[in-house]
Amino acid sequence: MTSEPRTTWHEASAGATADVLAQVTGELAAVLRVEPARIDPHRRFQAFGLDSIRTAELVAAVNARFGTGVMAAALYDHPTPDALARHVRTLLPAPRAGRTESEVRATLRGQLADILRCDPRDIDPAVPFPQLGLDSLLAGEFVARVNDAFGLCERPATLYDHRDLAAMAAHIAGVPAGAGPAAPRPVDAAVPPAPPALTPDEVTALLDAVRADMLTVDEATALLASRSA
């Protein structure tokens, strides 16, 4: 019997980088309140109208998602979503080796079948999770089992970005080791919710402090991170 080709480290690394880019793009879209599909990953951040406050929001969101310590100044050295994603990827451990997509899919299928109380053979990997009967409560249980099985810290929101078993298996097989948890999102939301909004007075005060050199952009980032913690 011919064995299925195993994913090489280079293939896994490329997949992990693409996944980081997708998540960085998603965070930028949330900050800008637009659909992720409207984000050109090769466009400079300045062209998106990213001011000091939005820069601070983006950096705080990226650090919360990946568990990194990226500073706002990194956006000058890595001025596009693609460049920033590559920088973030270098800060993460190498992808896990020796775990094929088919192996991950088989494990996920068994876990999902156990939760849904059905035969694994009855689960079509291409059918979206909601159509299989996975509601918000069961989604939380499923993701908890996935985290236990693969040593991850995914949130139920990952089922929004990877909406069926095949997509979820591809994501898990290439996810970087040690990536921090994603910001929570409703599984059935049409658009990812924006980060917690500041009041108009708080925005004005924070902008005035940055413009008057009383706060650096990085300090503003820290304040935003503590606000959303």
Coordinates of C-alpha atoms in Angstrom, one line a residue:
M1 CA 0.0 0.0 0.0
T2 CA 1.4 3.4 -0.9
S3 CA 1.7 5.7 2.0
E4 CA 0.5 9.3 1.8
P5 CA 3.4 11.8 1.3
R6 CA 4.3 13.6 4.5
T7 CA 4.4 17.3 4.8
T8 CA 8.0 18.6 4.7
W9 CA 9.3 21.3 7.1
H10 CA 9.5 23.8 4.3
E11 CA 5.9 23.1 3.2
A12 CA 4.7 23.4 6.8
S13 CA 6.7 26.6 7.3
A14 CA 5.2 28.1 4.1
G15 CA 1.7 27.1 5.3
A16 CA 2.3 28.5 8.7
T17 CA 3.5 31.9 7.2
A18 CA 0.3 32.0 5.1
D19 CA -1.8 31.3 8.2
V20 CA 0.0 34.1 10.1
L21 CA -0.7 36.5 7.2
A22 CA -4.4 35.6 7.1
Q23 CA -4.6 36.3 10.9
V24 CA -2.7 39.6 10.6
T25 CA -4.9 40.6 7.8
G26 CA -8.0 39.7 9.8
E27 CA -6.8 41.9 12.7
L28 CA -6.1 44.8 10.4
A29 CA -9.6 44.4 8.9
A30 CA -11.1 44.5 12.3
V31 CA -9.2 47.6 13.2
L32 CA -10.3 49.3 10.0
R33 CA -13.9 47.9 10.3
V34 CA -13.8 46.4 6.8
E35 CA -14.0 42.9 5.3
P36 CA -10.7 41.0 5.3
A37 CA -11.1 40.5 1.5
R38 CA -10.6 44.2 1.0
I39 CA -7.1 44.2 2.5
D40 CA -4.2 44.1 0.0
P41 CA -1.4 42.4 2.0
H42 CA 1.2 44.2 -0.1
R43 CA -0.2 47.6 0.4
R44 CA 1.6 49.9 2.9
F45 CA -0.1 50.6 6.2
Q46 CA 0.0 54.3 5.6
A47 CA -2.2 53.8 2.5
F48 CA -4.8 52.3 4.8
G49 CA -5.0 55.5 6.8
L50 CA -3.5 53.9 9.9
D51 CA -3.1 56.6 12.4
S52 CA -1.4 56.4 15.8
I53 CA -4.5 55.0 17.6
R54 CA -5.2 52.4 15.0
T55 CA -1.5 51.4 14.9
A56 CA -1.7 50.9 18.6
E57 CA -4.9 48.8 18.2
L58 CA -3.4 46.7 15.5
V59 CA -0.1 46.0 17.4
A60 CA -2.0 45.1 20.6
A61 CA -4.3 42.8 18.7
V62 CA -1.4 41.0 16.9
N63 CA 0.5 40.6 20.2
A64 CA -2.7 39.2 21.9
R65 CA -3.2 36.7 19.1
F66 CA 0.3 35.4 18.8
G67 CA 1.7 36.0 22.3
T68 CA 4.5 38.2 20.9
G69 CA 6.0 41.5 22.0
V70 CA 5.9 43.4 18.7
M71 CA 6.4 47.1 19.1
A72 CA 4.6 49.8 17.1
A73 CA 7.9 50.9 15.6
A74 CA 8.1 47.5 13.8
L75 CA 5.5 48.8 11.3
Y76 CA 8.1 51.2 9.9
D77 CA 10.6 48.3 9.3
H78 CA 7.8 46.0 8.1
P79 CA 5.4 48.4 6.4
T80 CA 2.8 46.0 4.8
P81 CA 0.6 43.3 6.2
D82 CA 2.7 40.7 4.3
A83 CA 6.0 42.1 5.7
L84 CA 4.6 42.3 9.3
A85 CA 3.3 38.7 9.0
R86 CA 6.7 37.5 8.0
H87 CA 8.3 39.3 10.9
V88 CA 5.8 37.8 13.3
R89 CA 6.4 34.4 11.9
T90 CA 10.2 34.7 12.7
L91 CA 9.2 35.3 16.4
L92 CA 7.3 32.1 16.6
P93 CA 8.7 28.6 17.1
A94 CA 9.1 26.3 14.1
P95 CA 6.0 24.4 13.0
R96 CA 5.5 21.0 14.5
A97 CA 6.9 18.2 12.3
G98 CA 5.6 14.7 11.5
R99 CA 1.9 15.5 11.6
T100 CA 0.1 15.1 8.2
E101 CA -3.1 16.7 7.3
S102 CA -4.8 13.4 6.9
E103 CA -3.7 12.3 10.4
V104 CA -5.1 15.5 11.9
R105 CA -8.3 15.1 10.0
A106 CA -8.8 11.6 11.3
T107 CA -8.3 12.7 14.9
L108 CA -10.7 15.7 14.5
R109 CA -13.3 13.5 12.8
G110 CA -13.2 11.1 15.7
Q111 CA -13.5 13.9 18.3
L112 CA -16.4 15.5 16.4
A113 CA -18.2 12.3 16.0
D114 CA -17.9 11.7 19.7
I115 CA -19.4 15.1 20.5
L116 CA -22.2 14.8 17.9
R117 CA -22.8 11.1 19.0
C118 CA -22.6 9.8 15.4
D119 CA -20.4 7.5 13.4
P120 CA -17.2 9.2 12.1
R121 CA -18.0 7.9 8.6
D122 CA -21.2 10.0 8.7
I123 CA -19.2 13.2 8.9
D124 CA -18.4 14.8 5.5
P125 CA -15.2 16.9 5.9
A126 CA -16.5 19.5 3.4
V127 CA -19.8 20.2 5.2
P128 CA -19.7 23.4 7.4
F129 CA -19.8 22.8 11.1
P130 CA -23.2 24.5 11.7
Q131 CA -24.8 22.2 9.2
L132 CA -23.4 19.2 11.1
G133 CA -25.2 20.4 14.2
L134 CA -22.3 22.1 16.0
D135 CA -23.8 25.0 18.0
S136 CA -21.8 27.4 20.1
L137 CA -21.7 25.2 23.2
L138 CA -20.6 22.1 21.2
A139 CA -18.0 24.3 19.3
G140 CA -16.4 25.2 22.6
E141 CA -16.2 21.5 23.7
F142 CA -14.8 20.6 20.3
V143 CA -12.1 23.2 20.3
A144 CA -11.2 22.3 23.9
R145 CA -10.6 18.7 22.8
V146 CA -8.6 19.9 19.8
N147 CA -6.3 21.9 22.1
D148 CA -5.8 18.9 24.4
A149 CA -5.0 16.6 21.6
F150 CA -2.5 18.9 19.8
G151 CA -1.2 21.1 22.6
L152 CA -2.7 24.3 21.1
C153 CA -4.6 27.3 22.6
E154 CA -7.2 27.9 19.9
R155 CA -10.4 29.7 20.6
P156 CA -13.9 28.6 19.4
A157 CA -13.6 31.5 17.0
T158 CA -11.2 29.5 14.9
L159 CA -14.3 27.6 13.6
Y160 CA -15.4 30.8 12.0
D161 CA -12.2 31.1 10.0
H162 CA -12.0 27.4 9.2
R163 CA -15.7 26.4 8.8
D164 CA -15.4 22.7 8.0
L165 CA -13.4 19.7 9.0
A166 CA -11.1 19.8 6.0
A167 CA -10.2 23.4 6.5
M168 CA -9.7 22.9 10.2
A169 CA -7.4 20.0 9.7
A170 CA -5.3 22.0 7.2
H171 CA -5.1 24.8 9.7
I172 CA -4.1 22.6 12.6
A173 CA -1.5 20.8 10.5
G174 CA 0.3 24.0 9.7
V175 CA -0.3 26.2 12.8
P176 CA 2.9 27.4 14.4
A177 CA 3.8 25.9 17.7
G178 CA 3.2 28.3 20.7
A179 CA 0.9 30.7 18.8
G180 CA -1.1 32.6 21.4
P181 CA -4.9 32.4 21.6
A182 CA -7.0 34.4 19.1
A183 CA -9.3 37.2 20.2
P184 CA -12.8 35.7 20.8
R185 CA -15.3 35.9 18.0
P186 CA -18.8 34.5 17.7
V187 CA -18.8 31.3 15.6
D188 CA -21.7 32.4 13.5
A189 CA -20.8 36.1 13.1
A190 CA -20.9 37.6 9.6
V191 CA -18.0 39.9 10.3
P192 CA -15.4 39.7 13.1
P193 CA -16.3 42.3 15.8
A194 CA -14.1 45.3 16.3
P195 CA -11.8 45.5 19.3
P196 CA -13.4 47.3 22.4
A197 CA -14.1 50.9 21.4
L198 CA -12.7 53.8 23.3
T199 CA -15.1 56.7 24.1
P200 CA -14.7 59.9 22.1
D201 CA -13.2 61.6 25.1
E202 CA -10.6 58.8 25.6
V203 CA -9.7 58.9 21.9
T204 CA -9.2 62.6 22.0
A205 CA -7.1 62.4 25.2
L206 CA -4.9 59.6 23.9
L207 CA -4.3 61.4 20.6
D208 CA -3.5 64.6 22.3
A209 CA -1.0 62.8 24.6
V210 CA 0.7 61.2 21.6
R211 CA 0.8 64.4 19.6
A212 CA 2.2 66.3 22.6
D213 CA 4.9 63.6 23.1
M214 CA 3.5 62.9 26.5
L215 CA 3.0 59.3 25.3
T216 CA 4.8 57.2 22.7
V217 CA 2.8 55.1 20.3
D218 CA 4.2 52.0 22.1
E219 CA 2.9 53.4 25.4
A220 CA -0.5 54.0 23.8
T221 CA -0.4 50.4 22.6
A222 CA 0.2 49.2 26.2
L223 CA -2.7 51.3 27.5
L224 CA -5.0 49.8 24.8
A225 CA -3.8 46.3 25.7
S226 CA -4.5 46.8 29.4
R227 CA -7.9 48.3 28.5
S228 CA -8.9 45.1 26.5
A229 CA -7.4 42.6 29.0

